[in-house]
Structures are given as structure tokens and as C-alpha cells.
Short mmCIF file of C-alpha atoms in Angstrom, two decimals:
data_model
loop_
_atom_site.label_atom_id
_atom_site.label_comp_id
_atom_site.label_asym_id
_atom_site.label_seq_id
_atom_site.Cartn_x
_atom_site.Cartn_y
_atom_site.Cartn_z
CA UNK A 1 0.00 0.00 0.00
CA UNK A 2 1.64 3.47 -0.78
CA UNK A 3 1.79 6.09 1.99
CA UNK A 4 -0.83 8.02 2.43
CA UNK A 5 0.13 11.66 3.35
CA UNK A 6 -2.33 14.07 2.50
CA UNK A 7 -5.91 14.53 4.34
CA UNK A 8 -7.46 14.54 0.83
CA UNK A 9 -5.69 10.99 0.56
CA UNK A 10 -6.71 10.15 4.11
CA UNK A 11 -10.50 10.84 3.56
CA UNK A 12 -10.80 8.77 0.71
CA UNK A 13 -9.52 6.01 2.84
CA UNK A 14 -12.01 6.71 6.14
CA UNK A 15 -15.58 7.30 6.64
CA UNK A 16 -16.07 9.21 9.57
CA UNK A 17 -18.15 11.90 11.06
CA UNK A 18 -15.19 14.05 12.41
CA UNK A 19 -16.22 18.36 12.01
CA UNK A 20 -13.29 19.83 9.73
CA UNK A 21 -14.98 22.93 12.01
CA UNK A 22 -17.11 23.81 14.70
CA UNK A 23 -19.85 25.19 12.78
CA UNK A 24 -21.82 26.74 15.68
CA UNK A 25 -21.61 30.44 15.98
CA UNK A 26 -20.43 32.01 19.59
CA UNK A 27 -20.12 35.06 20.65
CA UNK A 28 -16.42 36.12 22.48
CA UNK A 29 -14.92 38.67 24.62
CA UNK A 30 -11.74 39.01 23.24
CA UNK A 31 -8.74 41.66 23.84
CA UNK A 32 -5.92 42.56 21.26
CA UNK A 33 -2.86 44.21 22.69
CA UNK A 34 0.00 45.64 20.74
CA UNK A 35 3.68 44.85 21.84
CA UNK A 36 7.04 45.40 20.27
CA UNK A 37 9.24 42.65 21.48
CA UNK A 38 12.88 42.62 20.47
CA UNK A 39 14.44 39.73 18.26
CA UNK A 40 16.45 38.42 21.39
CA UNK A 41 13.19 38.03 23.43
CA UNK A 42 11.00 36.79 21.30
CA UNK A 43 13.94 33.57 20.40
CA UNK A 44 13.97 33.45 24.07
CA UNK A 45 10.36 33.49 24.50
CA UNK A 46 10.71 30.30 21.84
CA UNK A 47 13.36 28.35 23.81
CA UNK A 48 11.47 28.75 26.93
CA UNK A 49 8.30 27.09 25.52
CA UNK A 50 6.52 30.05 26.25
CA UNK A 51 5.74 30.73 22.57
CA UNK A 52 4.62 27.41 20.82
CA UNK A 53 4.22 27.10 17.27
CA UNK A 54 1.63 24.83 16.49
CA UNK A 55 2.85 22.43 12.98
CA UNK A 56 6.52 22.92 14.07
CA UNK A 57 8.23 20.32 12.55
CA UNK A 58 5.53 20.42 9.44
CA UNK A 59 4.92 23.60 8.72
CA UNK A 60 8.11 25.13 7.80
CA UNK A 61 7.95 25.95 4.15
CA UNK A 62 9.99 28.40 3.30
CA UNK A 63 13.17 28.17 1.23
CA UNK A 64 16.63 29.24 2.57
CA UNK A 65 16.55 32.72 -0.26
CA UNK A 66 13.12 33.53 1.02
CA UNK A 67 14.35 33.22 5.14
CA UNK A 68 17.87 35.39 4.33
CA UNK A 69 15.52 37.84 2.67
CA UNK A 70 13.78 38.42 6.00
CA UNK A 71 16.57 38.33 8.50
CA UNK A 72 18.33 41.56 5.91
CA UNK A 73 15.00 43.02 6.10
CA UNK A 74 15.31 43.25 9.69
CA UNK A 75 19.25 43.67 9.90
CA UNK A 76 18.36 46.79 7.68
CA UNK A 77 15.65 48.13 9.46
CA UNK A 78 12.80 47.50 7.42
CA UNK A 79 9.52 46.94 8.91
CA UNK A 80 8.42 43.30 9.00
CA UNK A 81 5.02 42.48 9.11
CA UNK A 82 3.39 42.24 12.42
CA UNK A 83 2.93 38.78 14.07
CA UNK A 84 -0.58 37.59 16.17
CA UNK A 85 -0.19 35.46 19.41
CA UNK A 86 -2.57 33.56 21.11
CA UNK A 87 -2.73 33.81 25.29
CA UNK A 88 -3.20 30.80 26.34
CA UNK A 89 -2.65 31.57 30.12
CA UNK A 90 0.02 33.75 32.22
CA UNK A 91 3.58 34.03 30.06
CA UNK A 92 1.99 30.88 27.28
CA UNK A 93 1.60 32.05 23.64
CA UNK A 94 0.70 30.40 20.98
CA UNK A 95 1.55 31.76 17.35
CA UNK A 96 -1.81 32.37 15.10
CA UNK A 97 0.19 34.33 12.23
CA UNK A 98 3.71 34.58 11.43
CA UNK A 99 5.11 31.16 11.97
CA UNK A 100 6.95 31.67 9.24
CA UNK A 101 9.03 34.36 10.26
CA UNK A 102 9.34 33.31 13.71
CA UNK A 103 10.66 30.19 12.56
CA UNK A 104 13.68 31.81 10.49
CA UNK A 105 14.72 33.73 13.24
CA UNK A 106 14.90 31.15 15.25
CA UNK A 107 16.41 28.64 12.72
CA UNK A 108 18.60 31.36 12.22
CA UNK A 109 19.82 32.12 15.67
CA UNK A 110 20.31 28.68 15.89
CA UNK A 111 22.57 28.53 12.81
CA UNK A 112 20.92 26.13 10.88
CA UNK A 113 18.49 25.80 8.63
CA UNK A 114 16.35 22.44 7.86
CA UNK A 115 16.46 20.17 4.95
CA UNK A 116 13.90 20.15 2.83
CA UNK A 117 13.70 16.44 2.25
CA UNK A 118 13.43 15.78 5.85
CA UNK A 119 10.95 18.17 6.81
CA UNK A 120 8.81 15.28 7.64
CA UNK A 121 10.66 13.14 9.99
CA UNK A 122 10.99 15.90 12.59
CA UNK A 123 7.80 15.75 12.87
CA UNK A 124 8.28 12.20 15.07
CA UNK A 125 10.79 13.97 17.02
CA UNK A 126 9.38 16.99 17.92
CA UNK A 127 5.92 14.31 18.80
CA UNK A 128 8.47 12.15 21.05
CA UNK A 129 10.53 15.52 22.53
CA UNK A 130 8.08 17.61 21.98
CA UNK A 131 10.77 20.16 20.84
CA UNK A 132 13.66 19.78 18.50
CA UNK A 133 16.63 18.65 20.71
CA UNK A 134 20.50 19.87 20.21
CA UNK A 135 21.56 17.05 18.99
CA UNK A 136 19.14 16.56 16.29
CA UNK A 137 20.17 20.54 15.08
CA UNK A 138 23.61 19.37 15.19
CA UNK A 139 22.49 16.42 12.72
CA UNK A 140 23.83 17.07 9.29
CA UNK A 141 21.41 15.01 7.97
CA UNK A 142 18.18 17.09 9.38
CA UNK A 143 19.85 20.44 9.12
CA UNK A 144 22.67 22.51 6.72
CA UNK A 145 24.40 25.86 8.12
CA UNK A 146 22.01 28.73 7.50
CA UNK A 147 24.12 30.99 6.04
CA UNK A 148 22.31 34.44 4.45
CA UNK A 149 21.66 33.42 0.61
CA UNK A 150 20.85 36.98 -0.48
CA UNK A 151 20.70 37.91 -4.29
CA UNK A 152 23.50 40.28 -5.96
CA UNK A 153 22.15 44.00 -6.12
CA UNK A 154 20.70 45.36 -9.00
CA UNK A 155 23.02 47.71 -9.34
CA UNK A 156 26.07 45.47 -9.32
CA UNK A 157 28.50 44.88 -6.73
CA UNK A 158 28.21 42.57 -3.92
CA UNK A 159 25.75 42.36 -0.85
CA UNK A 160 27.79 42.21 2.25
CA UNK A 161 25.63 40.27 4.33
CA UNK A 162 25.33 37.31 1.73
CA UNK A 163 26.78 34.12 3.22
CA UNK A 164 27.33 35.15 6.90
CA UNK A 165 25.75 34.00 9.69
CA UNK A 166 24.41 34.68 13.13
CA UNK A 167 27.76 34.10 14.36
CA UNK A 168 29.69 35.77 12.05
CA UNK A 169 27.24 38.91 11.65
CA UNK A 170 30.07 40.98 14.31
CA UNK A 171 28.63 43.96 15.00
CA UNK A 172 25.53 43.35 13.67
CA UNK A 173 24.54 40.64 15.46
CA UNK A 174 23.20 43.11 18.58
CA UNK A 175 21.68 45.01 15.96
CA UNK A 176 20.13 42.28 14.76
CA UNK A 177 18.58 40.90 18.17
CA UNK A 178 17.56 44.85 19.44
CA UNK A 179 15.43 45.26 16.46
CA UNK A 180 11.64 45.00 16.98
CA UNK A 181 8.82 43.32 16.20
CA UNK A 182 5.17 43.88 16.80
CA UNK A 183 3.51 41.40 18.14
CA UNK A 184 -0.37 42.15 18.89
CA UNK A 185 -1.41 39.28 21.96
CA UNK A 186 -4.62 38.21 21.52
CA UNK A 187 -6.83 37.03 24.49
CA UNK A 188 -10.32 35.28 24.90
CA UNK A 189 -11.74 36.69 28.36
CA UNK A 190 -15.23 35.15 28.34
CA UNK A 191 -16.47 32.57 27.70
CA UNK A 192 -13.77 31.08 30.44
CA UNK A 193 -14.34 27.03 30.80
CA UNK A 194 -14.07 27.17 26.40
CA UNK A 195 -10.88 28.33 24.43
CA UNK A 196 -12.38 27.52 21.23
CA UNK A 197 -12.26 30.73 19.95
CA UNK A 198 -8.48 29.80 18.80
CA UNK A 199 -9.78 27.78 15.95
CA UNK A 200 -12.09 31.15 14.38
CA UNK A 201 -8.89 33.43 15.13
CA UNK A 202 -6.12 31.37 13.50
CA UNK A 203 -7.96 30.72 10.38
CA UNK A 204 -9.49 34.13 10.27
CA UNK A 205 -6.33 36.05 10.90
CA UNK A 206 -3.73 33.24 9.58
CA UNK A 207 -2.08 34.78 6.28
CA UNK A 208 0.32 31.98 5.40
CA UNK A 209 -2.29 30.33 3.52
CA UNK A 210 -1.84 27.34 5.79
CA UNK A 211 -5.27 26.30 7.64
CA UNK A 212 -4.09 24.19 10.32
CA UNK A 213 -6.99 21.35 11.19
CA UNK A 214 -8.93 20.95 14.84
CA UNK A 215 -6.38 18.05 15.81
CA UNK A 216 -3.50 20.47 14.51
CA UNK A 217 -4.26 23.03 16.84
CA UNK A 218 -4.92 21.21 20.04
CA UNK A 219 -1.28 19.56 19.94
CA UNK A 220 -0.21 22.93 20.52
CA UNK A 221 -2.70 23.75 23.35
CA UNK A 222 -2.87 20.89 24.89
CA UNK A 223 0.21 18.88 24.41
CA UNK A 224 0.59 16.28 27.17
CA UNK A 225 2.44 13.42 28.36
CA UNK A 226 -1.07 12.11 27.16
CA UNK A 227 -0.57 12.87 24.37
CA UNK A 228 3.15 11.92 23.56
CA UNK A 229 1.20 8.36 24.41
CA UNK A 230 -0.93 8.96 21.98
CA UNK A 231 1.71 9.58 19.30
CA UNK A 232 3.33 7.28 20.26
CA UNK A 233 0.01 4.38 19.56
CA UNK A 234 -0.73 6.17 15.82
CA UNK A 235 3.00 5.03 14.94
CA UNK A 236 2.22 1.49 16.13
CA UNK A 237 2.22 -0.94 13.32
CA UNK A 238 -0.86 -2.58 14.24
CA UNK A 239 -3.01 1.18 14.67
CA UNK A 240 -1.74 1.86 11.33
CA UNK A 241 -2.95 -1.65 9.93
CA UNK A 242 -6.18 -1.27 11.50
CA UNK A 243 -6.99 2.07 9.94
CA UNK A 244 -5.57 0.52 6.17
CA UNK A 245 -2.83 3.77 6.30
CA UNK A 246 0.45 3.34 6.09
CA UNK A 247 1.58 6.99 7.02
CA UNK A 248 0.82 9.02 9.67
CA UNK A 249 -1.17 12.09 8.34
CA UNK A 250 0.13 15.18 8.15
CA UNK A 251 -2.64 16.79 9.59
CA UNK A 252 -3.14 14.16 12.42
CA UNK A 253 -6.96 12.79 11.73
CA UNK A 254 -5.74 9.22 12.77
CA UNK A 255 -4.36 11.13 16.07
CA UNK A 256 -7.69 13.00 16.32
CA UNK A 257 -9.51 9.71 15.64
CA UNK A 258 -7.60 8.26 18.93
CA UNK A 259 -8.23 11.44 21.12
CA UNK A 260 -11.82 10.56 19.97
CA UNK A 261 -12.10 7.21 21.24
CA UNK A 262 -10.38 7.65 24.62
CA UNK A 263 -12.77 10.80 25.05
CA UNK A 264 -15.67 8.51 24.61
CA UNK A 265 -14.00 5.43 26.93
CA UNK A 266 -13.55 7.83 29.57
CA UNK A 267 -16.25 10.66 29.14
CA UNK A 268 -18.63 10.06 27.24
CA UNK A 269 -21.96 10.35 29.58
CA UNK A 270 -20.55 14.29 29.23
CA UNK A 271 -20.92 14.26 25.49
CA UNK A 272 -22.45 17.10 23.74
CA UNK A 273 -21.96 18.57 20.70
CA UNK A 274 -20.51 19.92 19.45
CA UNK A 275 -17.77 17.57 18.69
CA UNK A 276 -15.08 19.83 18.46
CA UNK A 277 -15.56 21.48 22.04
CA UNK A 278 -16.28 17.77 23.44
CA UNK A 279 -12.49 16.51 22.33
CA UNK A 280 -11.04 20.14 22.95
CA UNK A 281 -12.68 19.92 26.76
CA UNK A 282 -11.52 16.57 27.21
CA UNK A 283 -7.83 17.26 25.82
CA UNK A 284 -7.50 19.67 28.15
CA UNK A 285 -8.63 17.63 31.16
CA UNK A 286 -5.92 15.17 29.45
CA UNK A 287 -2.96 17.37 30.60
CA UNK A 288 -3.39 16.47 34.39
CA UNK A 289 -3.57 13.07 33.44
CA UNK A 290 -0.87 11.54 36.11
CA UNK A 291 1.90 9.19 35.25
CA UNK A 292 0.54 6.34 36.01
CA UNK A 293 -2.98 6.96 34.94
CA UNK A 294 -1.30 7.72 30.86
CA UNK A 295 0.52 4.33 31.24
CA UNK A 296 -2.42 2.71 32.06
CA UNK A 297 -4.70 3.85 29.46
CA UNK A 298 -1.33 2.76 27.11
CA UNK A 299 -1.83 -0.54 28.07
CA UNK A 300 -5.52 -0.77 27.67
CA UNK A 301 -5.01 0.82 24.14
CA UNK A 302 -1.70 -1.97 23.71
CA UNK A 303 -3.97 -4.58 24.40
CA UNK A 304 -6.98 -3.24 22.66
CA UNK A 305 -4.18 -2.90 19.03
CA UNK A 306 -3.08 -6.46 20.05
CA UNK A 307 -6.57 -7.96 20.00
CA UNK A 308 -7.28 -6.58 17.15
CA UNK A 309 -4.08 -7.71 15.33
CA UNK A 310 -5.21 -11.14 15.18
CA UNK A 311 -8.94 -10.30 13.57
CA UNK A 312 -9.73 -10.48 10.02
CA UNK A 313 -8.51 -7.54 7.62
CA UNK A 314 -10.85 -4.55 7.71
CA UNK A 315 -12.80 -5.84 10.73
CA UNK A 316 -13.65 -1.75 11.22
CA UNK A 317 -14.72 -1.25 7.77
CA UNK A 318 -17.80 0.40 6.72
CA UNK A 319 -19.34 -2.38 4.32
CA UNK A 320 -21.08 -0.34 1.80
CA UNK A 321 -18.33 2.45 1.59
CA UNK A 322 -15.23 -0.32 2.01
CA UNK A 323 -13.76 2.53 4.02
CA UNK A 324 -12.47 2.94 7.97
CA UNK A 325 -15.69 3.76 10.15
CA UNK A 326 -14.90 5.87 12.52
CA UNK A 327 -18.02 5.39 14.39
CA UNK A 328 -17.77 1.41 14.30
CA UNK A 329 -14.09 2.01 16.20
CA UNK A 330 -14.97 4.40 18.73
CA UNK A 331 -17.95 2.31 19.42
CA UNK A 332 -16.07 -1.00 19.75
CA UNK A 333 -13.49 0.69 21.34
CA UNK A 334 -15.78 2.02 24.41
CA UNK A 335 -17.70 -1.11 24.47
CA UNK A 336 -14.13 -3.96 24.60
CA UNK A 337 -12.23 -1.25 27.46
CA UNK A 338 -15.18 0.21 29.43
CA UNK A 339 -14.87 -2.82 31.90
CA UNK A 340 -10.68 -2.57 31.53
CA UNK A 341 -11.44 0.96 32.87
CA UNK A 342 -13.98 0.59 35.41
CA UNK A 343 -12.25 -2.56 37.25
CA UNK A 344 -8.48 -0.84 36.53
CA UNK A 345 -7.41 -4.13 34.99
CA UNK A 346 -6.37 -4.20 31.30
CA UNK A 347 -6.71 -8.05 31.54
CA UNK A 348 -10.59 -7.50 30.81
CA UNK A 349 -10.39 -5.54 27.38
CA UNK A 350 -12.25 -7.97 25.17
CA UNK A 351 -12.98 -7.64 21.52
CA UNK A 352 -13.69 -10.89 18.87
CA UNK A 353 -14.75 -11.11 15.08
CA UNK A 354 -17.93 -12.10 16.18
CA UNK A 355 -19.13 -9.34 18.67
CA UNK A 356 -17.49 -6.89 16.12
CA UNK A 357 -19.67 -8.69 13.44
CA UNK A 358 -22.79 -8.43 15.76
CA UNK A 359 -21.99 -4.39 15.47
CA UNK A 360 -22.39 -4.79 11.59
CA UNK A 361 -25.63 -6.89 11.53
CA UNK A 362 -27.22 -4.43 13.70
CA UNK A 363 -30.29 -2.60 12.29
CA UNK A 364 -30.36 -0.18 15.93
CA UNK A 365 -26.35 0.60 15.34
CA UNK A 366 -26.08 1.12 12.13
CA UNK A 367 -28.68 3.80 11.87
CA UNK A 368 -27.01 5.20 13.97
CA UNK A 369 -23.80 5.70 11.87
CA UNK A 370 -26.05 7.21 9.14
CA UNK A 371 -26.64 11.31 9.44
CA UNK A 372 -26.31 13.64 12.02
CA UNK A 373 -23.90 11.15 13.31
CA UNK A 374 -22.12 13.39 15.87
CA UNK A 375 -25.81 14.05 17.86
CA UNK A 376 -26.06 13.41 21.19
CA UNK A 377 -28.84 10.71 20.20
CA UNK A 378 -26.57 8.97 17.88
CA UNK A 379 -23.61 8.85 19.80
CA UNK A 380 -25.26 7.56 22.93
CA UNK A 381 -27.37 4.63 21.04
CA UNK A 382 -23.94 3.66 19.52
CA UNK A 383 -22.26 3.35 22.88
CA UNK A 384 -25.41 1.85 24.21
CA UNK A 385 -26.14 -0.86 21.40
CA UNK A 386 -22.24 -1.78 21.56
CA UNK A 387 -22.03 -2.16 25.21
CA UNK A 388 -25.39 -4.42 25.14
CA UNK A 389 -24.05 -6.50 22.15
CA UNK A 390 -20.41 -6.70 23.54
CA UNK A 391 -21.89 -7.90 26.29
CA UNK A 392 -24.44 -10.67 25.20
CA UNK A 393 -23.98 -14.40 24.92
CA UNK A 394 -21.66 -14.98 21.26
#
């Protein structure tokens, strides 16, 4: 099977019900406050984690020309344009527009500058680290020297700046990290128990032309030991057989599809639409998770992926579509761990062909896969009908 890396590519593969958006409309107290934060703080603002960049390791596009032009633009003195961060809570940022540029400055600082044909494997390391750690920058074979690759003036001569670096820019180098940026701070004040705004404002205000999907988003917000475990299952061989994928998307719907299902195992009598807010509410629940309550629910999940290893291909497959159900997962997901969970004994998860087939022949169940899928009717006659089945003589 040839990887699948695009979620055009990944959507012809599953049928699901997941919301691309939260189509609701709210209404949001929001602030906006203009600040001019020197180069030097805002890369320090970076290292500390206090500015995350949601996409990291993905969504780096530009070219090495392109990044030289900016850092001259701002060696120069030229105005940049201004950059939008999201307030997440006291001294935590997270960058709606101008990842870009934030990105070469800091790749810059650093003194290197990624390949392009390996753009996609730091995504796994910045999952597992959840940064991008010295030694990997050090690695040849992730990163080249950023040295400034400016053009030749018009008017002839040579452009002094073109091949130096940070370390080599002398003098210029504190002129470089005392010039300014604008940064306008954005902050939801009400309401205060929801953060969903985030998803209107980055793809409102977002002028890279890169629309960065629900599941995108909350790995910046919420990123967890939780979900580092999660990661961590959506690379397992057996996850990736079950969904008929052999790649990891880019835009993380088979992550999203796993922050679905241990929602549902572990929250579901909360459910509401809409589906967005449910996961976002329960991701962010998700970051107290302890240490020993994530390994558990990684062995529950091990033992739900090493069930399933040994049913028939496509086991989870819609029938008419010949595509991943989404809903026939979550539902026999819930229904083989809720006793795992409720006892605290991954011994009990339980899943077989035939209970999973029982799921299938099911006039009650499968109606409810059909429309509207993500009401709070539908959902909870899924869970219900797969619990009762699950649970019946076989």
C-alpha cells in the first residue's frame, strides 16, 4: 500500500463523522494588545516554551533565499510584518500568524536551517521531545548551516551580508537581536471554561495560507504526556494496519480519531456537541492526566491494538463504503475497554470477530452511523447498542 500523506488521501480512505470545524456560531470577549518585542526576546520566548508554534516540525515551508531575505530586512531596518499570538494563560503564547518568520529567526539564531527532504521526519521527534533537541540541530542530515543566501544588487557589486551568519554577523549581530517586532497578543476573556475561539482566530487572521486542522491546533494547546502516548500508539504498526494507512497524516486525523475514542471510553456520559468542544474539553482535562494513569490507558489501548491484530482484515470497515468507520471504532473501542477501565485491569479488554460482526448486523447501530452522526442521540445509542451487544452471549 503506498503512503498516504495528504488529508485529501486520508478521507478517501475513512468514513467518519469528524467536524473539519465547529460550525456553531459564539459570541467572544476578546482583547488585542499591541507589543514590540525585540528579536532576542521573542527567540527566548521560543526556547522557553513560552511561545509554541503549532505544525513545528511540518509547517516550515519556506526556502533558505526567502528566510535570508527576512533576517536583511530586519538587519536593515525595514519593517516586517506584524505577528498575532494567542494567550493561552500567564507568560503561554501560541503563534496564530507569522510562523513563518518566527521560525527563520529562530532557525537562524540557531545557525541552521532544515532540509527540505526531511521536513517530515521531525515531525516524530518533535511528537516524542516535543521540541527539537541539540543534537538533532547538530544532525547534518536534518539540518545545513544557514548561512544568508541573499541575491546580488541590481546595481552590481556585492551584498555584504550574503553568506554570513548569526555568528559571524560581528557587529551586527546586537543590531540584529535589538530590532523589533510587533507582536499584537490576543486574548479570549469570556467565555472562560471554552478556548475555542483559537480555531475562528487562527484561520481568520492566519495569512500563510496554511489552515491548520482541529487536531492540529490542540497539539499545541494541549500537548501532554497524554498525548506523547498517543503519538506514540498512531505510529504502532498494528493502529496503522487497523486504519488501512500506512503513514501518519500530516494533519493528524488518525491522532484526532484516537483522542476521539479515549474521550468517549472515559467521558462520554458528558458528550455534547458539538464535537469539536467535546475533544477540545476533554484534551484539556488530558494534561493532568498523572503518570501512572497515561501508562495505564497505554496498556488498555496496547492490548486493545493487540486484539485486534489477530482479527480479520478490515474488521472496522464500513461495508457499503469499504472505508475505515470511525463510528464502528470508537464504538467498539468504548464497548471492549469500558470494563478494563472501570475494574483498573487491562486483563478484561475484550474484543472478537464475532461481537465486532454483531456491530455490523445491527439494524439499531447502524442507523445510527447514518446522518447527524455526531448528535447526542446517535452517539449515545452507539455506545449503548455496543455495550449491550459486547456484552451478550456470542
Amino acid at each position: 500500500m503506498p503512503p498516504i500523506t495528504s488529508i485529501e488521501e486520508l478521507e478517501n480512505q475513512i468514513d467518519d463523522d469528524l467536524e473539519i470545524v465547529d460550525t456553531s456560531l459564539r459570541e467572544y470577549d476578546i482583547t488585542a494588545s499591541p507589543n514590540d518585542f525585540n528579536v532576542k526576546t521573542i527567540n527566548d520566548f521560543i526556547e522557553s516554551g513560552a511561545v509554541s508554534i503549532p505544525g513545528f516540525q511540518r509547517n516550515y515551508v519556506w526556502d533558505l533565499p526567502r528566510a535570508s531575505k527576512l533576517i536583511e530586512s530586519i538587519i536593515i531596518g525595514l519593517p516586517i510584518p506584524q505577528i498575532f499570538l494567542y494567550e493561552q494563560a500567564r507568560n503561554s503564547f501560541m503563534v496564530i500568524d507569522g510562523q513563518q518568520r518566527l521560525m527563520s529567526l529562530y532557525y537562524f539564531i540557531k545557525g541552521r536551517f532544515p532540509r527540505k527532504e526531511i521536513r517530515s521526519k521531525l515531525r516524530e521527534v518533535f511528537l516524542e521531545h516535543g521540541k527539537i533537541p541539540d543534537e538533532v540541530f547538530q544532525d547534518d542530515s536534518y539540518f545545513q548551516k544557514f548561512n544568508l543566501r541573499l541575491p546580488v544588487p541590481e546595481a552590481g557589486g556585492e551584498n555584504h551580508l550574503n553568506g554570513l551568519s548569526y555568528a559571524t554577523l560581528g557587529d551586527l549581530q546586537t543590531t540584529f537581536e535589538l530590532r523589533t517586532i510587533r507582536n499584537v497578543i490576543i486574548k479570549q476573556t469570556r467565555p472562560e471554561d471554552d478556548d475555542s475561539s483559537i480555531y475562528e482566530i487562527f484561520n481568520r487572521l492566519n495569512s500563510g495560507g496554511i489552515n491548520l486542522k482541529p487536531q492540529e491546533i490542540r497539539m499545541a494547546l494541549y500537548h501532554s504526556d497524554f498525548y506523547r502516548m498517543l503519538a506514540k500508539l498512531n505510529h504502532d504498526p498494528r493502529w496503522r494496519t487497523l486504519l488501512g494507512v500506512d503513514a501518519p497524516d500530516l494533519h493528524m486525523k488518525d491522532m484526532e480519531i484516537l483522542v476521539r475514542g479515549y474521550a468517549m471510553l472515559l467521558d462520554s456520559e458528558n458528550y455534547k456537541p458539538s464535537l469539536v468542544r467535546f475533544i477540545n474539553r476533554f484534551s484539556r482535562r488530558a494534561k493532568e492526566f498523572s503518570d501512572e494513569r497515561v501508562n495505564f490507558l497505554e496498556i488498555v489501548g496496547e492490548k486493545f491494538l493487540a486484539i485486534s491484530e489477530t482479527l480479520p482484515e478490515k474488521m472496522f470497515f464500513n461495508r457499503k463504503t469499504n472505508r475505515f468507520s470511525v463510528p464502528m471504532f470508537e464504538s467498539a473501542f468504548v464497548a471492549a475497554c469500558t470494563s478494563a477501565i472501570q475494574e483498573q485491569d487491562p486483563s478484561l479488554v475484550e474484543i472478537s470477530e464475532s461481537k465486532i460482526e454483531l456491530l455490523h448486523q445491527d439494524k439499531e447501530f447502524i442507523e445510527a452511523t447514518q446522518l447527524h452522526t455526531t448528535g447526542t442521540t446517535k452517539v449515545e445509542t452507539r455506545l449503548r447498542r455496543a455495550k449491550e451487544l459486547f456484552a451478550s452471549e456470542v
